């Protein structure tokens, strides 16, 4: 007769493997069908949540705004609080671990804030701000930004230009110079804040500056802590889609918790249960036989 019992092997190791990667613990136990079901179902659910959330549905910390200044310009780690949803997301295991790595990088002092150590070529989205007697005049601009430090080893002062398109299809270039304000390298936004002054051909400052954002490297924003402004932007651009994305990643983590339990405990008829049942049955049967012999002896004495 075929033995249908499940050999759980080392349950603690199976549970650990199931936590690190959905389905891996079941694969280790030889339960290949369940491994495929758990792996495909949970990873697809988590991955789809990440896609719907544009890669920003998972983060371990939410940065708090304690002043009017953007926390992107803070060299010291900004004040933040735990994202409680991450407690469910981290149960997916390795796919959610980049958030922990980004948290560690985020909590380090960022010496790159306000310092340009290499040339930048990026798209720019922001505003050209001219200071007049009536106040600041803001003109939205998009274009291409090129900046380089004034010293090869890096510096706070830069030189470069911003090229923007005009309504008639042409382009206009603005010279940039002076000290730069550059946001933190690691932050939960695909856009990095930047501010710089405009200068004339002789390098003299003009009463104008640019404020906006440039592209941030994927590795520096994926699953990194984000602030309430970026969270509001996501809710504004994605609406309920972002909420659905977050919920999908939470469900994926909670489902893997069930998979971890199944890898550790196995089904109700797990390996060895029948042996214990047979032992208990034999013990009770033996007790019954012993009781019968005792009654027989007592009867013979009475006789």
PDB file of C-alpha atoms in Angstrom:
ATOM      1  CA  UNK A   1       0.000   0.000   0.000  1.00  0.00           C
ATOM      2  CA  UNK A   2       1.345   3.451  -0.918  1.00  0.00           C
ATOM      3  CA  UNK A   3       2.419   5.595   2.058  1.00  0.00           C
ATOM      4  CA  UNK A   4       0.718   8.989   1.654  1.00  0.00           C
ATOM      5  CA  UNK A   5       2.332  10.530   4.700  1.00  0.00           C
ATOM      6  CA  UNK A   6       4.388  13.730   4.229  1.00  0.00           C
ATOM      7  CA  UNK A   7       8.014  13.761   5.344  1.00  0.00           C
ATOM      8  CA  UNK A   8       8.494  17.281   6.699  1.00  0.00           C
ATOM      9  CA  UNK A   9      12.269  16.696   6.990  1.00  0.00           C
ATOM     10  CA  UNK A  10      13.568  19.578   9.171  1.00  0.00           C
ATOM     11  CA  UNK A  11      10.424  21.671   9.850  1.00  0.00           C
ATOM     12  CA  UNK A  12      12.362  24.691  11.158  1.00  0.00           C
ATOM     13  CA  UNK A  13      14.518  24.773   8.030  1.00  0.00           C
ATOM     14  CA  UNK A  14      11.477  24.360   5.794  1.00  0.00           C
ATOM     15  CA  UNK A  15       9.773  27.273   7.573  1.00  0.00           C
ATOM     16  CA  UNK A  16      12.874  29.454   7.174  1.00  0.00           C
ATOM     17  CA  UNK A  17      13.129  28.652   3.468  1.00  0.00           C
ATOM     18  CA  UNK A  18       9.405  29.327   3.027  1.00  0.00           C
ATOM     19  CA  UNK A  19       9.897  32.739   4.640  1.00  0.00           C
ATOM     20  CA  UNK A  20      12.893  33.637   2.485  1.00  0.00           C
ATOM     21  CA  UNK A  21      11.097  32.750  -0.739  1.00  0.00           C
ATOM     22  CA  UNK A  22       7.483  31.584  -1.072  1.00  0.00           C
ATOM     23  CA  UNK A  23       7.351  27.893  -2.007  1.00  0.00           C
ATOM     24  CA  UNK A  24      11.022  27.187  -1.313  1.00  0.00           C
ATOM     25  CA  UNK A  25      10.288  25.364   1.948  1.00  0.00           C
ATOM     26  CA  UNK A  26       7.782  23.069   0.244  1.00  0.00           C
ATOM     27  CA  UNK A  27      10.248  22.392  -2.569  1.00  0.00           C
ATOM     28  CA  UNK A  28      12.813  21.352   0.046  1.00  0.00           C
ATOM     29  CA  UNK A  29      10.251  18.908   1.474  1.00  0.00           C
ATOM     30  CA  UNK A  30       9.571  17.438  -1.950  1.00  0.00           C
ATOM     31  CA  UNK A  31       6.066  18.933  -2.099  1.00  0.00           C
ATOM     32  CA  UNK A  32       6.625  20.315  -5.576  1.00  0.00           C
ATOM     33  CA  UNK A  33       3.019  21.008  -6.548  1.00  0.00           C
ATOM     34  CA  UNK A  34       2.366  23.069  -3.430  1.00  0.00           C
ATOM     35  CA  UNK A  35       5.698  24.816  -3.923  1.00  0.00           C
ATOM     36  CA  UNK A  36       4.660  25.898  -7.421  1.00  0.00           C
ATOM     37  CA  UNK A  37       1.225  27.055  -6.258  1.00  0.00           C
ATOM     38  CA  UNK A  38       2.549  29.094  -3.324  1.00  0.00           C
ATOM     39  CA  UNK A  39       5.462  30.540  -5.274  1.00  0.00           C
ATOM     40  CA  UNK A  40       3.473  31.584  -8.338  1.00  0.00           C
ATOM     41  CA  UNK A  41       0.432  32.841  -6.447  1.00  0.00           C
ATOM     42  CA  UNK A  42       2.236  34.885  -3.796  1.00  0.00           C
ATOM     43  CA  UNK A  43       4.999  36.303  -5.992  1.00  0.00           C
ATOM     44  CA  UNK A  44       2.590  37.275  -8.776  1.00  0.00           C
ATOM     45  CA  UNK A  45       0.322  38.955  -6.227  1.00  0.00           C
ATOM     46  CA  UNK A  46       3.223  40.888  -4.698  1.00  0.00           C
ATOM     47  CA  UNK A  47       4.743  41.750  -8.075  1.00  0.00           C
ATOM     48  CA  UNK A  48       1.432  42.953  -9.475  1.00  0.00           C
ATOM     49  CA  UNK A  49       1.011  45.198  -6.446  1.00  0.00           C
ATOM     50  CA  UNK A  50       4.434  46.684  -7.110  1.00  0.00           C
ATOM     51  CA  UNK A  51       3.541  47.290 -10.758  1.00  0.00           C
ATOM     52  CA  UNK A  52       0.232  48.973  -9.904  1.00  0.00           C
ATOM     53  CA  UNK A  53       2.003  51.133  -7.319  1.00  0.00           C
ATOM     54  CA  UNK A  54       4.718  52.123  -9.821  1.00  0.00           C
ATOM     55  CA  UNK A  55       7.344  50.442  -7.650  1.00  0.00           C
ATOM     56  CA  UNK A  56       6.467  52.518  -4.574  1.00  0.00           C
ATOM     57  CA  UNK A  57       3.878  50.350  -2.815  1.00  0.00           C
ATOM     58  CA  UNK A  58       6.477  48.862  -0.453  1.00  0.00           C
ATOM     59  CA  UNK A  59       8.493  50.989   1.980  1.00  0.00           C
ATOM     60  CA  UNK A  60       9.531  50.496   5.599  1.00  0.00           C
ATOM     61  CA  UNK A  61       9.536  54.135   6.806  1.00  0.00           C
ATOM     62  CA  UNK A  62       7.421  57.236   6.184  1.00  0.00           C
ATOM     63  CA  UNK A  63       9.377  60.492   6.414  1.00  0.00           C
ATOM     64  CA  UNK A  64       7.715  63.227   8.483  1.00  0.00           C
ATOM     65  CA  UNK A  65       7.812  66.876   7.451  1.00  0.00           C
ATOM     66  CA  UNK A  66       8.937  68.854  10.507  1.00  0.00           C
ATOM     67  CA  UNK A  67       9.446  72.140   8.634  1.00  0.00           C
ATOM     68  CA  UNK A  68       8.601  73.872   5.375  1.00  0.00           C
ATOM     69  CA  UNK A  69      11.907  72.724   3.879  1.00  0.00           C
ATOM     70  CA  UNK A  70      11.939  69.494   1.920  1.00  0.00           C
ATOM     71  CA  UNK A  71      13.519  66.585   3.847  1.00  0.00           C
ATOM     72  CA  UNK A  72      15.376  65.810   0.625  1.00  0.00           C
ATOM     73  CA  UNK A  73      17.751  68.674   1.471  1.00  0.00           C
ATOM     74  CA  UNK A  74      18.623  67.286   4.919  1.00  0.00           C
ATOM     75  CA  UNK A  75      22.069  65.717   5.223  1.00  0.00           C
ATOM     76  CA  UNK A  76      21.059  64.209   8.571  1.00  0.00           C
ATOM     77  CA  UNK A  77      18.520  61.356   8.499  1.00  0.00           C
ATOM     78  CA  UNK A  78      15.062  62.996   8.480  1.00  0.00           C
ATOM     79  CA  UNK A  79      12.531  62.140  11.177  1.00  0.00           C
ATOM     80  CA  UNK A  80      10.443  59.153  10.125  1.00  0.00           C
ATOM     81  CA  UNK A  81       7.997  56.607  11.485  1.00  0.00           C
ATOM     82  CA  UNK A  82       7.379  52.931  10.833  1.00  0.00           C
ATOM     83  CA  UNK A  83       5.105  51.939   7.982  1.00  0.00           C
ATOM     84  CA  UNK A  84       2.825  49.395   9.657  1.00  0.00           C
ATOM     85  CA  UNK A  85       1.819  47.929   6.313  1.00  0.00           C
ATOM     86  CA  UNK A  86       5.420  46.818   5.868  1.00  0.00           C
ATOM     87  CA  UNK A  87       4.990  44.337   8.724  1.00  0.00           C
ATOM     88  CA  UNK A  88       2.725  42.353   6.386  1.00  0.00           C
ATOM     89  CA  UNK A  89       4.808  42.999   3.260  1.00  0.00           C
ATOM     90  CA  UNK A  90       8.060  41.759   4.819  1.00  0.00           C
ATOM     91  CA  UNK A  91       6.496  38.305   5.288  1.00  0.00           C
ATOM     92  CA  UNK A  92       6.995  37.816   1.539  1.00  0.00           C
ATOM     93  CA  UNK A  93      10.692  37.457   2.348  1.00  0.00           C
ATOM     94  CA  UNK A  94      13.487  38.345  -0.046  1.00  0.00           C
ATOM     95  CA  UNK A  95      11.301  40.321  -2.505  1.00  0.00           C
ATOM     96  CA  UNK A  96      10.611  42.848   0.297  1.00  0.00           C
ATOM     97  CA  UNK A  97      14.146  42.918   1.742  1.00  0.00           C
ATOM     98  CA  UNK A  98      15.331  45.814  -0.490  1.00  0.00           C
ATOM     99  CA  UNK A  99      13.175  48.080   1.704  1.00  0.00           C
ATOM    100  CA  UNK A 100      15.325  47.162   4.724  1.00  0.00           C
ATOM    101  CA  UNK A 101      18.509  47.827   2.759  1.00  0.00           C
ATOM    102  CA  UNK A 102      17.170  51.187   1.602  1.00  0.00           C
ATOM    103  CA  UNK A 103      16.206  52.076   5.167  1.00  0.00           C
ATOM    104  CA  UNK A 104      19.782  51.442   6.312  1.00  0.00           C
ATOM    105  CA  UNK A 105      21.155  53.575   3.466  1.00  0.00           C
ATOM    106  CA  UNK A 106      18.577  56.280   4.153  1.00  0.00           C
ATOM    107  CA  UNK A 107      19.476  56.468   7.858  1.00  0.00           C
ATOM    108  CA  UNK A 108      23.132  57.175   7.093  1.00  0.00           C
ATOM    109  CA  UNK A 109      24.457  60.731   6.909  1.00  0.00           C
ATOM    110  CA  UNK A 110      24.250  61.811   3.267  1.00  0.00           C
ATOM    111  CA  UNK A 111      27.359  63.784   2.362  1.00  0.00           C
ATOM    112  CA  UNK A 112      26.118  64.262  -1.202  1.00  0.00           C
ATOM    113  CA  UNK A 113      23.450  66.794  -0.157  1.00  0.00           C
ATOM    114  CA  UNK A 114      24.434  70.134  -1.663  1.00  0.00           C
ATOM    115  CA  UNK A 115      27.552  68.642  -3.248  1.00  0.00           C
ATOM    116  CA  UNK A 116      28.029  67.629  -6.867  1.00  0.00           C
ATOM    117  CA  UNK A 117      30.754  65.018  -7.277  1.00  0.00           C
ATOM    118  CA  UNK A 118      30.320  64.261 -10.981  1.00  0.00           C
ATOM    119  CA  UNK A 119      28.641  65.630 -14.072  1.00  0.00           C
ATOM    120  CA  UNK A 120      24.852  65.502 -14.295  1.00  0.00           C
ATOM    121  CA  UNK A 121      22.878  65.172 -17.515  1.00  0.00           C
ATOM    122  CA  UNK A 122      19.180  64.739 -16.890  1.00  0.00           C
ATOM    123  CA  UNK A 123      15.716  65.875 -17.801  1.00  0.00           C
ATOM    124  CA  UNK A 124      14.463  68.746 -15.654  1.00  0.00           C
ATOM    125  CA  UNK A 125      10.935  69.523 -14.490  1.00  0.00           C
ATOM    126  CA  UNK A 126      10.340  72.602 -12.392  1.00  0.00           C
ATOM    127  CA  UNK A 127      10.162  76.371 -12.531  1.00  0.00           C
ATOM    128  CA  UNK A 128      12.233  79.381 -13.495  1.00  0.00           C
ATOM    129  CA  UNK A 129      11.873  81.926 -10.684  1.00  0.00           C
ATOM    130  CA  UNK A 130      12.641  85.586 -11.319  1.00  0.00           C
ATOM    131  CA  UNK A 131      12.860  87.930  -8.349  1.00  0.00           C
ATOM    132  CA  UNK A 132      11.137  91.266  -9.018  1.00  0.00           C
ATOM    133  CA  UNK A 133      10.009  94.197  -6.905  1.00  0.00           C
ATOM    134  CA  UNK A 134       6.519  92.718  -6.889  1.00  0.00           C
ATOM    135  CA  UNK A 135       7.816  89.363  -5.680  1.00  0.00           C
ATOM    136  CA  UNK A 136       8.868  86.093  -7.249  1.00  0.00           C
ATOM    137  CA  UNK A 137       7.593  85.345 -10.740  1.00  0.00           C
ATOM    138  CA  UNK A 138       7.413  81.591 -11.401  1.00  0.00           C
ATOM    139  CA  UNK A 139       7.412  80.191 -14.921  1.00  0.00           C
ATOM    140  CA  UNK A 140       6.972  76.410 -15.336  1.00  0.00           C
ATOM    141  CA  UNK A 141       9.738  74.912 -17.480  1.00  0.00           C
ATOM    142  CA  UNK A 142      10.829  71.482 -18.674  1.00  0.00           C
ATOM    143  CA  UNK A 143      14.044  70.763 -20.457  1.00  0.00           C
ATOM    144  CA  UNK A 144      17.484  69.215 -20.278  1.00  0.00           C
ATOM    145  CA  UNK A 145      19.904  70.014 -17.472  1.00  0.00           C
ATOM    146  CA  UNK A 146      23.680  69.722 -17.682  1.00  0.00           C
ATOM    147  CA  UNK A 147      25.801  70.521 -14.634  1.00  0.00           C
ATOM    148  CA  UNK A 148      29.386  69.800 -13.629  1.00  0.00           C
ATOM    149  CA  UNK A 149      31.355  70.612 -10.459  1.00  0.00           C
ATOM    150  CA  UNK A 150      33.901  73.407 -10.602  1.00  0.00           C
ATOM    151  CA  UNK A 151      36.499  71.019  -9.137  1.00  0.00           C
ATOM    152  CA  UNK A 152      37.164  67.505 -10.475  1.00  0.00           C
ATOM    153  CA  UNK A 153      36.896  65.922  -7.008  1.00  0.00           C
ATOM    154  CA  UNK A 154      33.475  67.500  -6.470  1.00  0.00           C
ATOM    155  CA  UNK A 155      32.275  70.784  -5.004  1.00  0.00           C
ATOM    156  CA  UNK A 156      29.296  72.820  -3.864  1.00  0.00           C
ATOM    157  CA  UNK A 157      29.755  75.247  -6.736  1.00  0.00           C
ATOM    158  CA  UNK A 158      28.760  74.202 -10.227  1.00  0.00           C
ATOM    159  CA  UNK A 159      28.563  75.397 -13.785  1.00  0.00           C
ATOM    160  CA  UNK A 160      26.306  74.336 -16.606  1.00  0.00           C
ATOM    161  CA  UNK A 161      23.137  75.169 -18.457  1.00  0.00           C
ATOM    162  CA  UNK A 162      19.455  74.417 -18.735  1.00  0.00           C
ATOM    163  CA  UNK A 163      17.990  74.035 -22.222  1.00  0.00           C
ATOM    164  CA  UNK A 164      14.232  74.389 -22.570  1.00  0.00           C
ATOM    165  CA  UNK A 165      11.904  74.285 -25.538  1.00  0.00           C
ATOM    166  CA  UNK A 166       9.882  77.251 -26.751  1.00  0.00           C
ATOM    167  CA  UNK A 167       6.378  77.482 -28.168  1.00  0.00           C
ATOM    168  CA  UNK A 168       7.679  77.992 -31.729  1.00  0.00           C
ATOM    169  CA  UNK A 169       9.724  74.778 -31.615  1.00  0.00           C
ATOM    170  CA  UNK A 170      13.060  76.398 -30.804  1.00  0.00           C
ATOM    171  CA  UNK A 171      15.202  76.178 -27.682  1.00  0.00           C
ATOM    172  CA  UNK A 172      16.487  78.619 -25.084  1.00  0.00           C
ATOM    173  CA  UNK A 173      19.532  78.016 -22.885  1.00  0.00           C
ATOM    174  CA  UNK A 174      20.110  79.463 -19.423  1.00  0.00           C
ATOM    175  CA  UNK A 175      23.550  79.551 -17.842  1.00  0.00           C
ATOM    176  CA  UNK A 176      23.768  78.145 -14.338  1.00  0.00           C
ATOM    177  CA  UNK A 177      26.380  78.659 -11.642  1.00  0.00           C
ATOM    178  CA  UNK A 178      27.117  79.198  -7.980  1.00  0.00           C
ATOM    179  CA  UNK A 179      26.219  76.877  -5.132  1.00  0.00           C
ATOM    180  CA  UNK A 180      23.854  74.021  -5.792  1.00  0.00           C
ATOM    181  CA  UNK A 181      21.101  72.607  -3.609  1.00  0.00           C
ATOM    182  CA  UNK A 182      20.877  68.904  -4.392  1.00  0.00           C
ATOM    183  CA  UNK A 183      18.547  66.469  -2.654  1.00  0.00           C
ATOM    184  CA  UNK A 184      19.503  63.275  -0.856  1.00  0.00           C
ATOM    185  CA  UNK A 185      20.832  60.476  -3.038  1.00  0.00           C
ATOM    186  CA  UNK A 186      18.529  57.866  -1.429  1.00  0.00           C
ATOM    187  CA  UNK A 187      14.881  58.847  -1.178  1.00  0.00           C
ATOM    188  CA  UNK A 188      11.559  57.238  -2.063  1.00  0.00           C
ATOM    189  CA  UNK A 189      10.884  59.304  -5.159  1.00  0.00           C
ATOM    190  CA  UNK A 190      12.007  58.842  -8.775  1.00  0.00           C
ATOM    191  CA  UNK A 191      12.700  62.591  -8.831  1.00  0.00           C
ATOM    192  CA  UNK A 192      15.579  64.313  -7.009  1.00  0.00           C
ATOM    193  CA  UNK A 193      15.139  67.916  -5.875  1.00  0.00           C
ATOM    194  CA  UNK A 194      17.565  70.531  -7.180  1.00  0.00           C
ATOM    195  CA  UNK A 195      17.997  74.313  -6.976  1.00  0.00           C
ATOM    196  CA  UNK A 196      20.563  76.500  -8.714  1.00  0.00           C
ATOM    197  CA  UNK A 197      21.197  80.160  -9.590  1.00  0.00           C
ATOM    198  CA  UNK A 198      21.280  81.700 -13.069  1.00  0.00           C
ATOM    199  CA  UNK A 199      24.407  83.579 -14.169  1.00  0.00           C
ATOM    200  CA  UNK A 200      25.396  85.700 -17.144  1.00  0.00           C
ATOM    201  CA  UNK A 201      28.263  85.007 -19.561  1.00  0.00           C
ATOM    202  CA  UNK A 202      30.734  86.635 -17.168  1.00  0.00           C
ATOM    203  CA  UNK A 203      29.577  84.425 -14.304  1.00  0.00           C
ATOM    204  CA  UNK A 204      27.730  87.172 -12.441  1.00  0.00           C
ATOM    205  CA  UNK A 205      24.592  86.152 -10.586  1.00  0.00           C
ATOM    206  CA  UNK A 206      21.232  87.139 -12.022  1.00  0.00           C
ATOM    207  CA  UNK A 207      18.101  87.731  -9.984  1.00  0.00           C
ATOM    208  CA  UNK A 208      16.723  84.376 -11.043  1.00  0.00           C
ATOM    209  CA  UNK A 209      17.043  80.714 -10.134  1.00  0.00           C
ATOM    210  CA  UNK A 210      15.630  77.335 -11.020  1.00  0.00           C
ATOM    211  CA  UNK A 211      13.804  74.990  -8.664  1.00  0.00           C
ATOM    212  CA  UNK A 212      12.682  71.542  -9.695  1.00  0.00           C
ATOM    213  CA  UNK A 213      13.608  67.904  -9.981  1.00  0.00           C
ATOM    214  CA  UNK A 214      15.857  65.652 -12.019  1.00  0.00           C
ATOM    215  CA  UNK A 215      15.803  61.879 -12.482  1.00  0.00           C
ATOM    216  CA  UNK A 216      16.999  59.717  -9.595  1.00  0.00           C
ATOM    217  CA  UNK A 217      18.748  56.396 -10.227  1.00  0.00           C
ATOM    218  CA  UNK A 218      16.366  53.422  -9.819  1.00  0.00           C
ATOM    219  CA  UNK A 219      18.543  51.771  -7.170  1.00  0.00           C
ATOM    220  CA  UNK A 220      18.339  54.948  -5.066  1.00  0.00           C
ATOM    221  CA  UNK A 221      14.541  55.234  -4.941  1.00  0.00           C
ATOM    222  CA  UNK A 222      13.070  51.718  -5.270  1.00  0.00           C
ATOM    223  CA  UNK A 223      11.492  50.740  -1.903  1.00  0.00           C
ATOM    224  CA  UNK A 224      13.251  53.655  -0.180  1.00  0.00           C
ATOM    225  CA  UNK A 225      11.514  55.652   2.589  1.00  0.00           C
ATOM    226  CA  UNK A 226       9.261  58.350   1.156  1.00  0.00           C
ATOM    227  CA  UNK A 227       7.573  61.422   2.596  1.00  0.00           C
ATOM    228  CA  UNK A 228       3.971  62.586   2.791  1.00  0.00           C
ATOM    229  CA  UNK A 229       4.395  64.845  -0.250  1.00  0.00           C
ATOM    230  CA  UNK A 230       5.424  61.920  -2.443  1.00  0.00           C
ATOM    231  CA  UNK A 231       2.637  59.815  -0.950  1.00  0.00           C
ATOM    232  CA  UNK A 232       0.121  62.546  -1.790  1.00  0.00           C
ATOM    233  CA  UNK A 233       1.491  62.686  -5.335  1.00  0.00           C
ATOM    234  CA  UNK A 234       1.009  58.940  -5.728  1.00  0.00           C
ATOM    235  CA  UNK A 235      -2.555  59.105  -4.437  1.00  0.00           C
ATOM    236  CA  UNK A 236      -3.235  62.047  -6.724  1.00  0.00           C
ATOM    237  CA  UNK A 237      -1.856  60.442  -9.883  1.00  0.00           C
ATOM    238  CA  UNK A 238      -2.934  56.841  -9.246  1.00  0.00           C
ATOM    239  CA  UNK A 239      -6.012  57.423  -7.070  1.00  0.00           C
ATOM    240  CA  UNK A 240      -7.483  54.147  -5.749  1.00  0.00           C
ATOM    241  CA  UNK A 241      -5.045  52.152  -7.848  1.00  0.00           C
ATOM    242  CA  UNK A 242      -2.331  52.922  -5.309  1.00  0.00           C
ATOM    243  CA  UNK A 243      -4.518  51.677  -2.442  1.00  0.00           C
ATOM    244  CA  UNK A 244      -5.218  48.467  -4.365  1.00  0.00           C
ATOM    245  CA  UNK A 245      -1.478  48.057  -4.975  1.00  0.00           C
ATOM    246  CA  UNK A 246      -0.689  48.334  -1.266  1.00  0.00           C
ATOM    247  CA  UNK A 247      -3.453  45.888  -0.304  1.00  0.00           C
ATOM    248  CA  UNK A 248      -2.203  43.307  -2.818  1.00  0.00           C
ATOM    249  CA  UNK A 249       1.282  43.389  -1.284  1.00  0.00           C
ATOM    250  CA  UNK A 250      -0.189  43.042   2.219  1.00  0.00           C
ATOM    251  CA  UNK A 251      -2.283  40.046   1.169  1.00  0.00           C
ATOM    252  CA  UNK A 252       0.768  38.434  -0.439  1.00  0.00           C
ATOM    253  CA  UNK A 253       2.673  38.672   2.839  1.00  0.00           C
ATOM    254  CA  UNK A 254      -0.195  37.276   4.911  1.00  0.00           C
ATOM    255  CA  UNK A 255      -0.664  34.402   2.466  1.00  0.00           C
ATOM    256  CA  UNK A 256       3.003  33.523   2.827  1.00  0.00           C
ATOM    257  CA  UNK A 257       2.511  33.405   6.592  1.00  0.00           C
ATOM    258  CA  UNK A 258       0.068  30.557   5.972  1.00  0.00           C
ATOM    259  CA  UNK A 259       2.599  28.911   3.664  1.00  0.00           C
ATOM    260  CA  UNK A 260       5.279  29.160   6.359  1.00  0.00           C
ATOM    261  CA  UNK A 261       2.955  27.480   8.855  1.00  0.00           C
ATOM    262  CA  UNK A 262       2.145  24.710   6.380  1.00  0.00           C
ATOM    263  CA  UNK A 263       5.848  24.093   5.748  1.00  0.00           C
ATOM    264  CA  UNK A 264       6.560  23.872   9.485  1.00  0.00           C
ATOM    265  CA  UNK A 265       3.538  21.835  10.590  1.00  0.00           C
ATOM    266  CA  UNK A 266       2.460  20.060   7.432  1.00  0.00           C
ATOM    267  CA  UNK A 267      -1.060  18.740   6.808  1.00  0.00           C
ATOM    268  CA  UNK A 268      -3.184  17.314   9.627  1.00  0.00           C
ATOM    269  CA  UNK A 269      -2.036  13.778   8.804  1.00  0.00           C
ATOM    270  CA  UNK A 270       1.654  14.745   8.822  1.00  0.00           C
ATOM    271  CA  UNK A 271       4.505  12.273   8.963  1.00  0.00           C
ATOM    272  CA  UNK A 272       4.448  10.109  12.097  1.00  0.00           C
ATOM    273  CA  UNK A 273       0.866  10.846  13.175  1.00  0.00           C
ATOM    274  CA  UNK A 274      -0.282   7.347  12.320  1.00  0.00           C
ATOM    275  CA  UNK A 275       2.539   5.811  14.369  1.00  0.00           C
ATOM    276  CA  UNK A 276       1.521   7.788  17.425  1.00  0.00           C
ATOM    277  CA  UNK A 277      -2.096   6.786  16.906  1.00  0.00           C
ATOM    278  CA  UNK A 278      -1.177   3.120  16.620  1.00  0.00           C
ATOM    279  CA  UNK A 279       0.957   3.352  19.763  1.00  0.00           C
ATOM    280  CA  UNK A 280      -1.889   4.872  21.701  1.00  0.00           C
ATOM    281  CA  UNK A 281      -4.269   2.210  20.409  1.00  0.00           C
ATOM    282  CA  UNK A 282      -1.885  -0.578  21.399  1.00  0.00           C
ATOM    283  CA  UNK A 283      -1.452   0.916  24.840  1.00  0.00           C
ATOM    284  CA  UNK A 284      -5.175   1.067  25.464  1.00  0.00           C
ATOM    285  CA  UNK A 285      -5.632  -2.423  24.078  1.00  0.00           C
ATOM    286  CA  UNK A 286      -2.864  -3.725  26.325  1.00  0.00           C
ATOM    287  CA  UNK A 287      -4.491  -2.058  29.288  1.00  0.00           C
ATOM    288  CA  UNK A 288      -7.749  -3.779  28.420  1.00  0.00           C
ATOM    289  CA  UNK A 289      -6.058  -7.160  28.231  1.00  0.00           C
ATOM    290  CA  UNK A 290      -4.323  -6.550  31.517  1.00  0.00           C
ATOM    291  CA  UNK A 291      -7.632  -5.661  33.082  1.00  0.00           C
ATOM    292  CA  UNK A 292      -9.182  -8.865  31.756  1.00  0.00           C
ATOM    293  CA  UNK A 293      -6.401 -11.018  33.227  1.00  0.00           C
ATOM    294  CA  UNK A 294      -6.819  -9.325  36.561  1.00  0.00           C
ATOM    295  CA  UNK A 295     -10.540 -10.054  36.585  1.00  0.00           C
ATOM    296  CA  UNK A 296      -9.894 -13.688  35.726  1.00  0.00           C
ATOM    297  CA  UNK A 297      -7.414 -14.031  38.598  1.00  0.00           C
ATOM    298  CA  UNK A 298      -9.864 -12.418  40.967  1.00  0.00           C
ATOM    299  CA  UNK A 299     -12.569 -14.823  39.858  1.00  0.00           C
ATOM    300  CA  UNK A 300     -10.332 -17.847  40.444  1.00  0.00           C
ATOM    301  CA  UNK A 301      -9.471 -16.643  43.950  1.00  0.00           C
ATOM    302  CA  UNK A 302     -13.119 -16.221  44.743  1.00  0.00           C
ATOM    303  CA  UNK A 303     -13.766 -19.652  43.407  1.00  0.00           C
TER     304      UNK A 303
END
